[in-house]
Structure formats: C-alpha cells, structure tokens
GROMACS .gro file of C-alpha atoms in nm:
model
  387
    1MET     CA    1  -1.802  -2.057   2.955
    2ARG     CA    2  -1.618  -2.379   2.870
    3THR     CA    3  -1.265  -2.392   2.735
    4LEU     CA    4  -1.167  -2.722   2.575
    5THR     CA    5  -0.806  -2.835   2.601
    6THR     CA    6  -0.825  -3.214   2.550
    7THR     CA    7  -0.899  -3.430   2.248
    8GLN     CA    8  -1.165  -3.615   2.448
    9ASP     CA    9  -1.357  -3.297   2.536
   10LEU     CA   10  -1.328  -3.165   2.181
   11ALA     CA   11  -1.455  -3.493   2.039
   12ALA     CA   12  -1.753  -3.486   2.278
   13TYR     CA   13  -1.845  -3.133   2.175
   14CYS     CA   14  -1.808  -3.208   1.804
   15ASP     CA   15  -2.032  -3.513   1.847
   16HIS     CA   16  -2.287  -3.282   2.014
   17ALA     CA   17  -2.254  -3.027   1.733
   18SER     CA   18  -2.303  -3.294   1.466
   19LYS     CA   19  -2.667  -3.324   1.572
   20PHE     CA   20  -2.741  -2.964   1.468
   21ASP     CA   21  -2.807  -2.809   1.128
   22TYR     CA   22  -2.520  -2.564   1.162
   23VAL     CA   23  -2.223  -2.463   1.374
   24THR     CA   24  -2.074  -2.113   1.383
   25VAL     CA   25  -1.694  -2.088   1.375
   26ASP     CA   26  -1.431  -1.822   1.430
   27THR     CA   27  -1.061  -1.812   1.516
   28GLU     CA   28  -0.810  -1.586   1.683
   29PHE     CA   29  -0.458  -1.595   1.547
   30LEU     CA   30  -0.132  -1.407   1.511
   31ARG     CA   31   0.056  -1.356   1.187
   32GLU     CA   32   0.286  -1.058   1.237
   33ARG     CA   33   0.594  -1.266   1.317
   34THR     CA   34   0.538  -1.580   1.107
   35TYR     CA   35   0.465  -1.684   0.750
   36TYR     CA   36   0.188  -1.920   0.854
   37ALA     CA   37  -0.075  -1.789   1.094
   38LYS     CA   38  -0.033  -1.912   1.452
   39LEU     CA   39  -0.367  -2.052   1.563
   40CYS     CA   40  -0.439  -1.928   1.915
   41LEU     CA   41  -0.808  -1.993   1.978
   42ILE     CA   42  -1.112  -2.147   1.809
   43GLN     CA   43  -1.468  -2.045   1.891
   44LEU     CA   44  -1.763  -2.274   1.820
   45ALA     CA   45  -2.137  -2.244   1.882
   46VAL     CA   46  -2.455  -2.431   1.795
   47ALA     CA   47  -2.816  -2.324   1.842
   48GLY     CA   48  -2.914  -2.307   2.208
   49ASP     CA   49  -2.862  -2.100   2.520
   50ASP     CA   50  -2.672  -2.339   2.748
   51PRO     CA   51  -2.346  -2.148   2.818
   52GLU     CA   52  -2.161  -2.467   2.912
   53LYS     CA   53  -2.286  -2.689   2.634
   54ASP     CA   54  -2.369  -2.494   2.321
   55ALA     CA   55  -2.087  -2.238   2.286
   56VAL     CA   56  -1.724  -2.322   2.366
   57LEU     CA   57  -1.367  -2.207   2.323
   58VAL     CA   58  -1.103  -2.448   2.197
   59ASP     CA   59  -0.755  -2.357   2.320
   60PRO     CA   60  -0.475  -2.520   2.117
   61ILE     CA   61  -0.212  -2.337   2.323
   62GLU     CA   62  -0.325  -2.453   2.669
   63GLY     CA   63  -0.411  -2.786   2.509
   64ALA     CA   64  -0.085  -2.830   2.323
   65GLU     CA   65  -0.130  -3.211   2.316
   66MET     CA   66  -0.488  -3.187   2.189
   67SER     CA   67  -0.564  -3.323   1.841
   68LEU     CA   68  -0.792  -3.110   1.624
   69GLU     CA   69  -0.897  -3.414   1.422
   70PRO     CA   70  -1.245  -3.431   1.584
   71LEU     CA   71  -1.303  -3.074   1.465
   72PHE     CA   72  -1.178  -3.158   1.117
   73ASP     CA   73  -1.421  -3.453   1.110
   74LEU     CA   74  -1.702  -3.211   1.193
   75PHE     CA   75  -1.584  -2.986   0.912
   76ARG     CA   76  -1.614  -3.283   0.674
   77ASN     CA   77  -1.969  -3.362   0.792
   78GLU     CA   78  -2.191  -3.268   0.498
   79ASN     CA   79  -2.501  -3.259   0.722
   80VAL     CA   80  -2.380  -2.960   0.924
   81VAL     CA   81  -2.336  -2.615   0.769
   82LYS     CA   82  -2.019  -2.442   0.886
   83VAL     CA   83  -2.087  -2.069   0.930
   84PHE     CA   84  -1.811  -1.806   0.924
   85HIS     CA   85  -1.792  -1.431   0.880
   86ALA     CA   86  -1.525  -1.320   0.629
   87ALA     CA   87  -1.397  -1.675   0.617
   88ARG     CA   88  -1.087  -1.641   0.398
   89GLN     CA   89  -0.817  -1.627   0.668
   90ASP     CA   90  -0.991  -1.878   0.897
   91LEU     CA   91  -1.015  -2.127   0.614
   92GLU     CA   92  -0.650  -2.081   0.524
   93ILE     CA   93  -0.555  -2.172   0.882
   94PHE     CA   94  -0.763  -2.489   0.881
   95TYR     CA   95  -0.634  -2.590   0.539
   96THR     CA   96  -0.277  -2.540   0.658
   97GLU     CA   97  -0.337  -2.719   0.989
   98GLY     CA   98  -0.543  -3.012   0.866
   99SER     CA   99  -0.569  -3.002   0.486
  100VAL     CA  100  -0.944  -2.959   0.528
  101ILE     CA  101  -1.190  -2.703   0.395
  102PRO     CA  102  -1.522  -2.701   0.585
  103ALA     CA  103  -1.827  -2.805   0.382
  104PRO     CA  104  -2.103  -2.708   0.344
  105LEU     CA  105  -1.977  -2.353   0.390
  106PHE     CA  106  -2.165  -2.029   0.455
  107ASP     CA  107  -1.997  -1.688   0.476
  108THR     CA  108  -2.223  -1.425   0.635
  109GLN     CA  109  -2.021  -1.139   0.484
  110VAL     CA  110  -2.092  -1.263   0.132
  111ALA     CA  111  -2.455  -1.338   0.221
  112ALA     CA  112  -2.497  -0.987   0.364
  113MET     CA  113  -2.369  -0.836   0.038
  114VAL     CA  114  -2.636  -1.034  -0.148
  115CYS     CA  115  -2.898  -0.917   0.104
  116ASN     CA  116  -2.840  -0.542   0.057
  117PHE     CA  117  -2.616  -0.475   0.358
  118GLY     CA  118  -2.347  -0.306   0.149
  119GLU     CA  119  -1.997  -0.401   0.041
  120GLN     CA  120  -1.775  -0.611   0.270
  121VAL     CA  121  -1.998  -0.534   0.566
  122GLY     CA  122  -1.829  -0.580   0.903
  123TYR     CA  123  -1.934  -0.822   1.175
  124GLU     CA  124  -2.009  -0.542   1.423
  125THR     CA  125  -2.249  -0.384   1.175
  126LEU     CA  126  -2.441  -0.708   1.135
  127VAL     CA  127  -2.451  -0.761   1.511
  128ARG     CA  128  -2.599  -0.413   1.550
  129LYS     CA  129  -2.847  -0.434   1.262
  130ILE     CA  130  -2.957  -0.797   1.283
  131ALA     CA  131  -2.884  -0.921   1.635
  132LYS     CA  132  -2.976  -0.581   1.783
  133SER     CA  133  -2.675  -0.601   2.013
  134SER     CA  134  -2.320  -0.467   2.034
  135VAL     CA  135  -1.968  -0.604   2.050
  136ASP     CA  136  -1.731  -0.511   2.332
  137LYS     CA  137  -1.425  -0.370   2.155
  138SER     CA  138  -1.196  -0.358   2.459
  139SER     CA  139  -1.015  -0.683   2.368
  140ARG     CA  140  -0.983  -0.616   1.996
  141PHE     CA  141  -0.605  -0.575   2.001
  142THR     CA  142  -0.534  -0.870   2.230
  143ASP     CA  143  -0.218  -1.075   2.188
  144TRP     CA  144  -0.407  -1.403   2.163
  145SER     CA  145  -0.093  -1.610   2.209
  146ARG     CA  146  -0.045  -1.500   2.571
  147ARG     CA  147  -0.188  -1.700   2.857
  148PRO     CA  148  -0.389  -1.693   3.072
  149LEU     CA  149  -0.677  -1.529   2.890
  150SER     CA  150  -0.900  -1.305   3.100
  151ASP     CA  151  -1.276  -1.351   3.123
  152ALA     CA  152  -1.315  -1.030   2.921
  153GLN     CA  153  -1.101  -1.173   2.642
  154LYS     CA  154  -1.292  -1.500   2.644
  155ASN     CA  155  -1.628  -1.322   2.637
  156TYR     CA  156  -1.509  -1.105   2.347
  157ALA     CA  157  -1.396  -1.412   2.154
  158LEU     CA  158  -1.712  -1.608   2.223
  159ALA     CA  159  -1.932  -1.320   2.107
  160ASP     CA  160  -1.790  -1.371   1.760
  161VAL     CA  161  -1.985  -1.697   1.728
  162THR     CA  162  -2.286  -1.648   1.957
  163HIS     CA  163  -2.417  -1.341   1.771
  164LEU     CA  164  -2.327  -1.516   1.448
  165ARG     CA  165  -2.605  -1.768   1.510
  166VAL     CA  166  -2.871  -1.496   1.495
  167ILE     CA  167  -2.708  -1.340   1.189
  168TYR     CA  168  -2.689  -1.671   1.004
  169GLU     CA  169  -3.049  -1.767   1.075
  170TYR     CA  170  -3.172  -1.425   0.961
  171LEU     CA  171  -2.967  -1.424   0.640
  172ALA     CA  172  -3.043  -1.787   0.556
  173LYS     CA  173  -3.416  -1.721   0.594
  174ARG     CA  174  -3.393  -1.408   0.380
  175LEU     CA  175  -3.196  -1.588   0.110
  176ALA     CA  176  -3.450  -1.870   0.106
  177SER     CA  177  -3.741  -1.627   0.068
  178THR     CA  178  -3.568  -1.446  -0.219
  179LYS     CA  179  -3.439  -1.770  -0.373
  180ARG     CA  180  -3.084  -1.632  -0.367
  181LEU     CA  181  -2.912  -1.904  -0.169
  182PRO     CA  182  -2.764  -2.046  -0.494
  183TRP     CA  183  -2.601  -1.705  -0.547
  184VAL     CA  184  -2.414  -1.736  -0.219
  185GLU     CA  185  -2.325  -2.099  -0.291
  186GLU     CA  186  -2.180  -1.987  -0.623
  187GLU     CA  187  -1.962  -1.735  -0.440
  188MET     CA  188  -1.835  -2.007  -0.206
  189ALA     CA  189  -1.659  -2.182  -0.494
  190VAL     CA  190  -1.343  -1.971  -0.457
  191LEU     CA  191  -1.336  -2.021  -0.080
  192ARG     CA  192  -1.376  -2.397  -0.123
  193ALA     CA  193  -1.092  -2.427  -0.374
  194PRO     CA  194  -0.763  -2.551  -0.219
  195GLU     CA  195  -0.557  -2.342  -0.462
  196THR     CA  196  -0.696  -2.031  -0.291
  197TYR     CA  197  -0.478  -2.109   0.011
  198VAL     CA  198  -0.162  -2.239  -0.154
  199ILE     CA  199   0.112  -2.011  -0.282
  200GLU     CA  200   0.358  -2.195  -0.501
  201PRO     CA  201   0.704  -2.030  -0.484
  202GLU     CA  202   0.731  -2.062  -0.864
  203GLN     CA  203   0.426  -1.838  -0.902
  204ALA     CA  204   0.507  -1.588  -0.626
  205TRP     CA  205   0.645  -1.333  -0.876
  206ARG     CA  206   0.293  -1.271  -1.004
  207ARG     CA  207   0.209  -1.100  -0.675
  208VAL     CA  208   0.487  -0.842  -0.721
  209LYS     CA  209   0.376  -0.515  -0.879
  210VAL     CA  210   0.617  -0.419  -1.153
  211ARG     CA  211   0.629  -0.123  -1.389
  212THR     CA  212   0.783  -0.304  -1.682
  213ASN     CA  213   0.715  -0.632  -1.857
  214ALA     CA  214   1.067  -0.667  -1.996
  215PRO     CA  215   1.131  -1.046  -2.001
  216LYS     CA  216   1.489  -1.024  -1.865
  217PHE     CA  217   1.377  -0.806  -1.574
  218LEU     CA  218   1.082  -1.036  -1.501
  219ALA     CA  219   1.311  -1.339  -1.506
  220ILE     CA  220   1.512  -1.192  -1.218
  221VAL     CA  221   1.194  -1.088  -1.035
  222ARG     CA  222   1.067  -1.444  -1.070
  223GLU     CA  223   1.382  -1.602  -0.928
  224LEU     CA  224   1.407  -1.358  -0.638
  225ALA     CA  225   1.039  -1.398  -0.551
  226GLN     CA  226   1.070  -1.776  -0.569
  227PHE     CA  227   1.372  -1.778  -0.338
  228ARG     CA  228   1.201  -1.541  -0.092
  229GLU     CA  229   0.879  -1.745  -0.082
  230HIS     CA  230   1.061  -2.073  -0.033
  231TYR     CA  231   1.284  -1.927   0.239
  232ALA     CA  232   0.988  -1.766   0.418
  233GLN     CA  233   0.787  -2.088   0.408
  234THR     CA  234   1.079  -2.302   0.524
  235LYS     CA  235   1.177  -2.071   0.811
  236ASN     CA  236   0.815  -1.970   0.885
  237VAL     CA  237   0.892  -1.599   0.878
  238PRO     CA  238   0.702  -1.319   0.699
  239ARG     CA  239   0.829  -1.264   0.347
  240SER     CA  240   0.892  -0.898   0.438
  241ARG     CA  241   1.145  -1.020   0.696
  242VAL     CA  242   1.346  -1.177   0.415
  243PHE     CA  243   1.331  -0.870   0.192
  244LYS     CA  244   1.051  -0.639   0.083
  245ASP     CA  245   0.915  -0.586  -0.265
  246ASP     CA  246   1.093  -0.255  -0.311
  247ALA     CA  247   1.428  -0.425  -0.239
  248LEU     CA  248   1.336  -0.709  -0.475
  249LEU     CA  249   1.270  -0.461  -0.756
  250GLU     CA  250   1.588  -0.271  -0.677
  251MET     CA  251   1.797  -0.588  -0.703
  252SER     CA  252   1.621  -0.687  -1.024
  253SER     CA  253   1.744  -0.358  -1.169
  254THR     CA  254   2.095  -0.345  -1.021
  255LYS     CA  255   2.168  -0.720  -1.064
  256PRO     CA  256   2.417  -0.759  -0.773
  257LYS     CA  257   2.691  -1.016  -0.828
  258THR     CA  258   2.883  -1.002  -0.499
  259LEU     CA  259   2.831  -0.943  -0.129
  260ASN     CA  260   2.993  -0.606  -0.180
  261ASP     CA  261   2.724  -0.522  -0.436
  262LEU     CA  262   2.455  -0.618  -0.187
  263GLY     CA  263   2.612  -0.385   0.067
  264LYS     CA  264   2.544  -0.093  -0.165
  265SER     CA  265   2.169  -0.157  -0.172
  266ARG     CA  266   1.958   0.126  -0.034
  267LEU     CA  267   1.657  -0.091   0.049
  268LEU     CA  268   1.789  -0.432   0.153
  269LEU     CA  269   1.762  -0.520   0.522
  270ARG     CA  270   2.093  -0.552   0.704
  271GLU     CA  271   2.022  -0.916   0.789
  272ALA     CA  272   1.978  -0.995   0.420
  273ARG     CA  273   2.327  -0.874   0.323
  274LYS     CA  274   2.499  -1.179   0.469
  275GLY     CA  275   2.450  -1.550   0.533
  276ASP     CA  276   2.190  -1.772   0.369
  277ILE     CA  277   1.970  -1.490   0.247
  278ALA     CA  278   2.255  -1.306   0.076
  279GLU     CA  279   2.374  -1.626  -0.092
  280GLY     CA  280   2.020  -1.702  -0.204
  281ILE     CA  281   1.977  -1.354  -0.348
  282LEU     CA  282   2.299  -1.371  -0.549
  283ALA     CA  283   2.212  -1.719  -0.680
  284ALA     CA  284   1.861  -1.606  -0.777
  285VAL     CA  285   1.988  -1.296  -0.957
  286ALA     CA  286   2.247  -1.503  -1.146
  287LYS     CA  287   1.983  -1.756  -1.247
  288GLY     CA  288   1.754  -1.479  -1.370
  289VAL     CA  289   2.032  -1.306  -1.564
  290ASN     CA  290   2.131  -1.633  -1.733
  291CYS     CA  291   1.777  -1.746  -1.805
  292PRO     CA  292   1.738  -1.866  -2.166
  293PRO     CA  293   1.501  -1.646  -2.368
  294GLU     CA  294   1.255  -1.930  -2.419
  295ASP     CA  295   1.219  -1.978  -2.040
  296MET     CA  296   1.164  -1.612  -1.953
  297PRO     CA  297   0.824  -1.511  -1.810
  298LYS     CA  298   0.573  -1.408  -2.069
  299VAL     CA  299   0.307  -1.160  -1.964
  300PRO     CA  300   0.006  -1.098  -2.187
  301PRO     CA  301   0.026  -0.744  -2.325
  302ALA     CA  302  -0.183  -0.496  -2.133
  303ARG     CA  303  -0.499  -0.395  -2.308
  304ASP     CA  304  -0.486  -0.051  -2.462
  305LYS     CA  305  -0.714   0.156  -2.243
  306SER     CA  306  -0.741   0.413  -2.517
  307THR     CA  307  -0.967   0.168  -2.701
  308ILE     CA  308  -1.229   0.185  -2.426
  309ASN     CA  309  -1.556   0.338  -2.534
  310ALA     CA  310  -1.568   0.580  -2.242
  311ALA     CA  311  -1.931   0.676  -2.298
  312LEU     CA  312  -2.036   0.309  -2.306
  313ALA     CA  313  -1.835   0.239  -1.991
  314ASP     CA  314  -2.016   0.524  -1.816
  315LEU     CA  315  -2.352   0.387  -1.931
  316LEU     CA  316  -2.256   0.046  -1.793
  317ARG     CA  317  -2.181   0.208  -1.458
  318VAL     CA  318  -2.526   0.368  -1.457
  319LEU     CA  319  -2.684   0.036  -1.549
  320LEU     CA  320  -2.489  -0.144  -1.274
  321LYS     CA  321  -2.599   0.108  -1.012
  322ALA     CA  322  -2.961   0.077  -1.123
  323LYS     CA  323  -2.953  -0.302  -1.126
  324ALA     CA  324  -2.776  -0.323  -0.789
  325GLU     CA  325  -3.037  -0.099  -0.632
  326GLU     CA  326  -3.319  -0.292  -0.797
  327VAL     CA  327  -3.209  -0.631  -0.663
  328GLY     CA  328  -3.049  -0.504  -0.340
  329VAL     CA  329  -2.699  -0.639  -0.400
  330ALA     CA  330  -2.367  -0.460  -0.347
  331GLN     CA  331  -2.240  -0.321  -0.679
  332LYS     CA  332  -1.884  -0.453  -0.642
  333LEU     CA  333  -2.016  -0.805  -0.586
  334ILE     CA  334  -2.175  -0.789  -0.930
  335ALA     CA  335  -1.893  -0.617  -1.122
  336THR     CA  336  -1.587  -0.404  -1.057
  337ALA     CA  337  -1.498  -0.085  -1.245
  338SER     CA  338  -1.225  -0.266  -1.441
  339GLU     CA  339  -1.470  -0.541  -1.539
  340LEU     CA  340  -1.706  -0.276  -1.675
  341ASP     CA  341  -1.421  -0.128  -1.877
  342ASP     CA  342  -1.342  -0.475  -2.014
  343ILE     CA  343  -1.703  -0.522  -2.124
  344ALA     CA  344  -1.694  -0.181  -2.294
  345MET     CA  345  -1.379  -0.296  -2.476
  346GLY     CA  346  -1.549  -0.609  -2.607
  347ASP     CA  347  -1.446  -0.869  -2.346
  348ARG     CA  348  -1.719  -1.130  -2.306
  349ASP     CA  349  -1.544  -1.374  -2.072
  350GLY     CA  350  -1.561  -1.181  -1.746
  351LEU     CA  351  -1.726  -1.295  -1.423
  352ALA     CA  352  -2.000  -1.031  -1.456
  353LEU     CA  353  -2.131  -1.217  -1.759
  354LYS     CA  354  -2.159  -1.556  -1.590
  355GLY     CA  355  -2.383  -1.731  -1.339
  356TRP     CA  356  -2.625  -1.528  -1.132
  357ARG     CA  357  -2.448  -1.207  -1.229
  358LYS     CA  358  -2.543  -1.262  -1.592
  359LYS     CA  359  -2.910  -1.283  -1.501
  360VAL     CA  360  -2.898  -0.980  -1.272
  361PHE     CA  361  -2.678  -0.755  -1.484
  362GLY     CA  362  -2.482  -0.924  -1.763
  363GLU     CA  363  -2.766  -0.990  -2.005
  364ASP     CA  364  -2.878  -0.626  -2.002
  365ALA     CA  365  -2.517  -0.511  -2.016
  366LEU     CA  366  -2.469  -0.702  -2.341
  367ARG     CA  367  -2.797  -0.566  -2.477
  368LEU     CA  368  -2.681  -0.215  -2.393
  369CYS     CA  369  -2.352  -0.275  -2.574
  370SER     CA  370  -2.529  -0.404  -2.883
  371GLY     CA  371  -2.773  -0.112  -2.896
  372GLU     CA  372  -3.082  -0.317  -2.812
  373ILE     CA  373  -3.172  -0.106  -2.507
  374ALA     CA  374  -3.121   0.249  -2.380
  375LEU     CA  375  -3.137   0.410  -2.038
  376THR     CA  376  -3.359   0.693  -1.929
  377ALA     CA  377  -3.415   0.884  -1.607
  378ASP     CA  378  -3.750   0.845  -1.437
  379GLY     CA  379  -3.750   1.070  -1.135
  380ALA     CA  380  -3.492   0.935  -0.893
  381SER     CA  381  -3.459   0.604  -1.076
  382VAL     CA  382  -3.315   0.476  -1.403
  383LYS     CA  383  -3.524   0.269  -1.642
  384ILE     CA  384  -3.449   0.055  -1.944
  385ILE     CA  385  -3.603   0.140  -2.281
  386GLU     CA  386  -3.634  -0.127  -2.548
  387LEU     CA  387  -3.508  -0.011  -2.887
   0.00000   0.00000   0.00000
C-alpha cells in the first residue's frame, strides 16, 4: 500500500483520480483533547485493483510540509463524485482545513437508509451485506496521531475506502433503478451547507439544554456560552475543558460576582476558578445580569402538548410505518415522532411535508388529518381506505 507524504505525490494521485467517475474518501482523526479535530490520516480509493495506484493513504503527520490543496482541488471537481460513509465529521474537518465542501457528494449511510437497510446503518453492516466481506476490528481504538503506523493499522484504515467502492456502486445502481437518487441528493443539502460546520459563539447558548425560558436567566446562559465557545475556539481545547454545561447552568443561577463566589461552586473545574477563565466567567455573568430587557434572548413559547390529538398522532405513526415498509425507507428518515406530533397539532411547515417525503408520506398524512382517508388492517399489512 502507498502512503503519500509529499505535495507532488498527492497531486499526482489526485490527477489520476480526476479521470474516474468517483473517489471514495475517509479520515482518521482525534478530537478528545482539542476543539477542532486533529486530522491524522486520509484514505482515498478509485475503481481498480492496483494496490499501489488505486487506493492510497495520505499522511498529514508524516508529511507535515505537504499541502492538501491538490486534494481540495479534486473535491471541487464537479466531474468526480466524492463518496463518504456518515460524512458529517469528515466534511467538518475538510471545511475547517480548507474551507471546501466536496461536490458532488454521496453519503452511503443516507443512501442505505433510502434503500431499506435500516436507520443509521453502520459501515460494517454494509460491508457484510453488500461487499460480502468483513472489517478487521483490531485497530478500531487506535491513537491515529502516533507514528509509525503498523501494517495492520494501515490495512484497517484502507479497508474503509476499498469496500466503500463496492457499496457505492451497488447503492448507486439501486437508486438509479428505483429513481430515488434525487431523494439522496435532497438529503445532501444539509451536508453541503457551510453553516452546518460553523458554530458562532453568539449562538452557542442554543445548544445548552435549559429547564426555564426566563429571559434574565437565558441572558446569563447566552453570555457564558459565548465566552466558553470563543475561549475554546481560540485555545483549541474542548468546551468541556473550559467548563461543562452543568457548571454553566449553576453559575447562571448563582450569578457569582467574585473569585470567592466561584470558589463556592460545586461543579466548576478547579482550573476555571482562577486566571483568564475565571475573569471571563465573572465578566460574562455581569454582562448577562445587566443585559437590557430589549436585548434578552427571546425563545418561542413551547407548544402545549396537551393540544395534541393523541389518537390522530397514533394513526400517523401507523401510516408512517406502513408507508416506510411499502417504499423500503427507514421511518426516521421520513419523519420523527415529534414531527408526527406537530402534524397532529396542525403544523404544516415540517420537513415531512416537503420534497420527496411529501410524495411518500406527507400527502397521505394530510389526507388522514382532514378525514379524506382511513386506515384498515389487511392481514399483516395496513391499507388506506378512501372516504
């Protein structure tokens, strides 16, 4: 197997790959000790069985001086489909490293959900069911930042893109025969959107789970979350190393004013009770406390769940199950339980009522809500009755 460590060799491989219809891609990375993922290895493969030419490893650690720009150029090449499995974290790395999102993009996990392989199906399952092979799990918990890599580690990493070729070709053919490729392309919209991979410190508070929507409390949560996100990004440390959510909520309640107050916290890390973090916490709390009413966060009131037509919601669940089985698509890809509840409450703006989902499920869901159809059991299946 070849391991590329120079810009020249990477450029040569990417030029080779540009002549193919697709290239399979995977990465190995570490994230436990940093805010941004540390890219440790890139695996690439094109169709073919030449072990030295068609499937390679790209080592940005051994090749510390190597530029990844030839790879980014390949990612921008609209004539070559970039194939990933569960692409979200890989794409975040490439967007962070090179401000690039591969296009055209194909995610085999999403495609498998459309092709009746279940919900969030794992790569090993697809290797077993489609490629009729297996994945050696012995290197699963490797520290990919350590060098040198053993042959076993390299083989494990390379298998993530060599089997992926068979999986992609199978799924792409199946999608073409069922005319469902546009469904997968529709799902790629979120993965292709740059905002998917950018967390603005000003919006970080929305990720914190709170039990109250009191504006004053949320103002402090917002300022603390913004400080934590900015500090974590600047220092490249996990946000939990600054302080965890439970400590953030505690401080939003206790509103510490001094270092002595911080020392009384039950949940704050020792390192956060002094220095830059402590000063940042106190400044954030003070800013939240003194926030003018007109600038406080405003959260839309939660919908009253008591208004849900429970019987209708249950019927929608039955309809979803029947439709998912009929078309061979994972239920959760069509609609979640909360989305069904929203439809039962009269919401008509949800994702389940748009695009391909509307054709598969949404149109009949609306007809069920308006009393135009009913459901009946027919042996082991459920059928629709026109009213």
